[in-house]
Amino acid sequence: MDDSRPIFLQVAERIEAGVLDGTYAEEAQVPSTNEFAAFMRINPATAGKGINRLVESGVLYKKRGIGMFVAQGARAQLLEARRESFAEQYIEPLLQAAAHLDLGSDELVGMIREAAQQTTGDPR
């Protein structure tokens, strides 16, 4: 748990991560509010708030009397949202810094490719 962020957001992010990494496949049931609360040692209302956030965004849906399930298209929805967030957090500041250094886009792309190759061995 990260004390700097609300716990209910951390619950939602943990479920989102599970959807993204395949732990929770589309149409699969996710643990109940009480299961999350017990596992994370938090109040069930807090766990429920995190889960309800995902219901409101369309990542999860309720089957009355059965539980919560991952919605069709949830993974794609989460990937799109994370990509947008990635662009805002990393790409825009990178472009601003590159502009201050008079780096053109071709030069910047070359630097990124070189760093990727050194890090992952990927020649793209």
mmCIF file of C-alpha atoms in Angstrom:
data_model
loop_
_atom_site.group_PDB
_atom_site.id
_atom_site.type_symbol
_atom_site.label_atom_id
_atom_site.label_comp_id
_atom_site.label_asym_id
_atom_site.label_seq_id
_atom_site.Cartn_x
_atom_site.Cartn_y
_atom_site.Cartn_z
ATOM 1 C CA MET A 1 0.000 0.000 0.000
ATOM 2 C CA ASP A 2 1.139 3.498 -0.863
ATOM 3 C CA ASP A 3 0.242 5.981 1.885
ATOM 4 C CA SER A 4 0.449 8.923 -0.516
ATOM 5 C CA ARG A 5 -2.593 7.848 -2.574
ATOM 6 C CA PRO A 6 -6.156 6.974 -1.579
ATOM 7 C CA ILE A 7 -6.590 3.275 -0.850
ATOM 8 C CA PHE A 8 -9.702 2.919 -3.015
ATOM 9 C CA LEU A 9 -7.675 4.112 -6.033
ATOM 10 C CA GLN A 10 -5.021 1.525 -5.240
ATOM 11 C CA VAL A 11 -7.713 -1.179 -5.182
ATOM 12 C CA ALA A 12 -8.964 -0.049 -8.584
ATOM 13 C CA GLU A 13 -5.416 0.101 -9.970
ATOM 14 C CA ARG A 14 -4.658 -3.388 -8.667
ATOM 15 C CA ILE A 15 -7.703 -4.775 -10.480
ATOM 16 C CA GLU A 16 -6.818 -2.801 -13.618
ATOM 17 C CA ALA A 17 -3.309 -4.267 -13.514
ATOM 18 C CA GLY A 18 -4.837 -7.735 -13.244
ATOM 19 C CA VAL A 19 -6.988 -7.093 -16.294
ATOM 20 C CA LEU A 20 -3.992 -5.780 -18.250
ATOM 21 C CA ASP A 21 -1.671 -8.666 -17.337
ATOM 22 C CA GLY A 22 -4.301 -11.351 -17.911
ATOM 23 C CA THR A 23 -4.898 -12.311 -14.292
ATOM 24 C CA TYR A 24 -8.539 -11.319 -14.832
ATOM 25 C CA ALA A 25 -9.649 -12.198 -18.344
ATOM 26 C CA GLU A 26 -12.670 -10.592 -19.961
ATOM 27 C CA GLU A 27 -15.883 -12.166 -18.637
ATOM 28 C CA ALA A 28 -13.937 -13.635 -15.683
ATOM 29 C CA GLN A 29 -15.125 -13.056 -12.149
ATOM 30 C CA VAL A 30 -12.983 -10.860 -9.917
ATOM 31 C CA PRO A 31 -12.687 -11.342 -6.147
ATOM 32 C CA SER A 32 -15.488 -9.899 -4.077
ATOM 33 C CA THR A 33 -15.338 -6.683 -2.121
ATOM 34 C CA ASN A 34 -14.927 -8.670 1.087
ATOM 35 C CA GLU A 35 -12.148 -10.794 -0.422
ATOM 36 C CA PHE A 36 -10.239 -7.684 -1.509
ATOM 37 C CA ALA A 37 -10.812 -6.101 1.888
ATOM 38 C CA ALA A 38 -9.510 -9.168 3.723
ATOM 39 C CA PHE A 39 -6.534 -9.602 1.407
ATOM 40 C CA MET A 40 -5.512 -5.941 1.598
ATOM 41 C CA ARG A 41 -6.557 -5.573 5.251
ATOM 42 C CA ILE A 42 -8.809 -2.611 4.573
ATOM 43 C CA ASN A 43 -12.397 -1.648 5.245
ATOM 44 C CA PRO A 44 -14.859 -3.385 2.864
ATOM 45 C CA ALA A 45 -16.436 0.002 2.090
ATOM 46 C CA THR A 46 -13.060 1.238 0.837
ATOM 47 C CA ALA A 47 -12.613 -1.844 -1.353
ATOM 48 C CA GLY A 48 -16.165 -1.379 -2.606
ATOM 49 C CA LYS A 49 -15.444 2.218 -3.545
ATOM 50 C CA GLY A 50 -12.520 1.073 -5.715
ATOM 51 C CA ILE A 51 -14.593 -1.640 -7.353
ATOM 52 C CA ASN A 52 -17.522 0.708 -7.949
ATOM 53 C CA ARG A 53 -15.168 3.125 -9.665
ATOM 54 C CA LEU A 54 -14.387 0.379 -12.190
ATOM 55 C CA VAL A 55 -18.078 -0.431 -12.595
ATOM 56 C CA GLU A 56 -18.795 3.233 -13.352
ATOM 57 C CA SER A 57 -16.023 3.308 -15.962
ATOM 58 C CA GLY A 58 -17.277 0.130 -17.641
ATOM 59 C CA VAL A 59 -14.312 -2.088 -16.753
ATOM 60 C CA LEU A 60 -16.397 -4.301 -14.453
ATOM 61 C CA TYR A 61 -20.057 -5.196 -14.361
ATOM 62 C CA LYS A 62 -22.306 -6.824 -11.771
ATOM 63 C CA LYS A 63 -24.182 -10.078 -12.145
ATOM 64 C CA ARG A 64 -26.823 -9.827 -9.483
ATOM 65 C CA GLY A 65 -26.327 -12.412 -6.775
ATOM 66 C CA ILE A 66 -23.152 -13.773 -8.382
ATOM 67 C CA GLY A 67 -20.479 -11.065 -8.262
ATOM 68 C CA MET A 68 -18.357 -8.730 -10.357
ATOM 69 C CA PHE A 69 -17.012 -9.625 -13.779
ATOM 70 C CA VAL A 70 -14.586 -8.083 -16.249
ATOM 71 C CA ALA A 71 -16.458 -6.459 -19.129
ATOM 72 C CA GLN A 72 -15.847 -7.255 -22.784
ATOM 73 C CA GLY A 73 -13.341 -4.749 -24.164
ATOM 74 C CA ALA A 74 -12.076 -3.787 -20.711
ATOM 75 C CA ARG A 75 -8.442 -4.563 -21.543
ATOM 76 C CA ALA A 76 -8.545 -2.444 -24.718
ATOM 77 C CA GLN A 77 -10.242 0.373 -22.800
ATOM 78 C CA LEU A 78 -7.583 0.297 -20.094
ATOM 79 C CA LEU A 79 -4.744 0.153 -22.638
ATOM 80 C CA GLU A 80 -6.120 3.203 -24.428
ATOM 81 C CA ALA A 81 -6.441 5.148 -21.180
ATOM 82 C CA ARG A 82 -2.922 4.164 -20.100
ATOM 83 C CA ARG A 83 -1.503 5.159 -23.494
ATOM 84 C CA GLU A 84 -3.137 8.577 -23.232
ATOM 85 C CA SER A 85 -1.772 8.975 -19.723
ATOM 86 C CA PHE A 86 1.666 7.843 -20.913
ATOM 87 C CA ALA A 87 1.663 10.508 -23.613
ATOM 88 C CA GLU A 88 0.701 13.213 -21.121
ATOM 89 C CA GLN A 89 3.199 12.091 -18.474
ATOM 90 C CA TYR A 90 6.196 11.252 -20.628
ATOM 91 C CA ILE A 91 5.932 12.174 -24.310
ATOM 92 C CA GLU A 92 4.792 15.784 -23.941
ATOM 93 C CA PRO A 93 7.525 16.653 -21.392
ATOM 94 C CA LEU A 94 10.070 14.801 -23.551
ATOM 95 C CA LEU A 95 9.113 16.862 -26.581
ATOM 96 C CA GLN A 96 9.321 20.074 -24.578
ATOM 97 C CA ALA A 97 12.779 19.170 -23.289
ATOM 98 C CA ALA A 98 13.902 18.176 -26.793
ATOM 99 C CA ALA A 99 12.730 21.528 -28.142
ATOM 100 C CA HIS A 100 14.793 23.339 -25.497
ATOM 101 C CA LEU A 101 17.830 21.368 -26.680
ATOM 102 C CA ASP A 102 17.082 22.040 -30.369
ATOM 103 C CA LEU A 103 16.662 18.316 -31.017
ATOM 104 C CA GLY A 104 14.643 17.557 -34.123
ATOM 105 C CA SER A 105 12.145 14.722 -34.236
ATOM 106 C CA ASP A 106 14.435 12.517 -36.370
ATOM 107 C CA GLU A 107 17.288 12.970 -33.916
ATOM 108 C CA LEU A 108 14.999 12.299 -30.957
ATOM 109 C CA VAL A 109 13.601 9.142 -32.568
ATOM 110 C CA GLY A 110 17.163 7.999 -33.239
ATOM 111 C CA MET A 111 18.071 8.514 -29.589
ATOM 112 C CA ILE A 112 15.010 6.546 -28.490
ATOM 113 C CA ARG A 113 15.808 3.684 -30.880
ATOM 114 C CA GLU A 114 19.401 3.572 -29.677
ATOM 115 C CA ALA A 115 18.330 3.519 -26.028
ATOM 116 C CA ALA A 116 15.734 0.810 -26.746
ATOM 117 C CA GLN A 117 18.303 -1.317 -28.492
ATOM 118 C CA GLN A 118 20.753 -0.972 -25.601
ATOM 119 C CA THR A 119 18.064 -1.740 -23.055
ATOM 120 C CA THR A 120 16.115 -4.520 -24.740
ATOM 121 C CA GLY A 121 18.191 -5.553 -27.744
ATOM 122 C CA ASP A 122 15.230 -4.618 -29.933
ATOM 123 C CA PRO A 123 16.578 -3.125 -33.199
ATOM 124 C CA ARG A 124 13.327 -1.272 -34.013
#
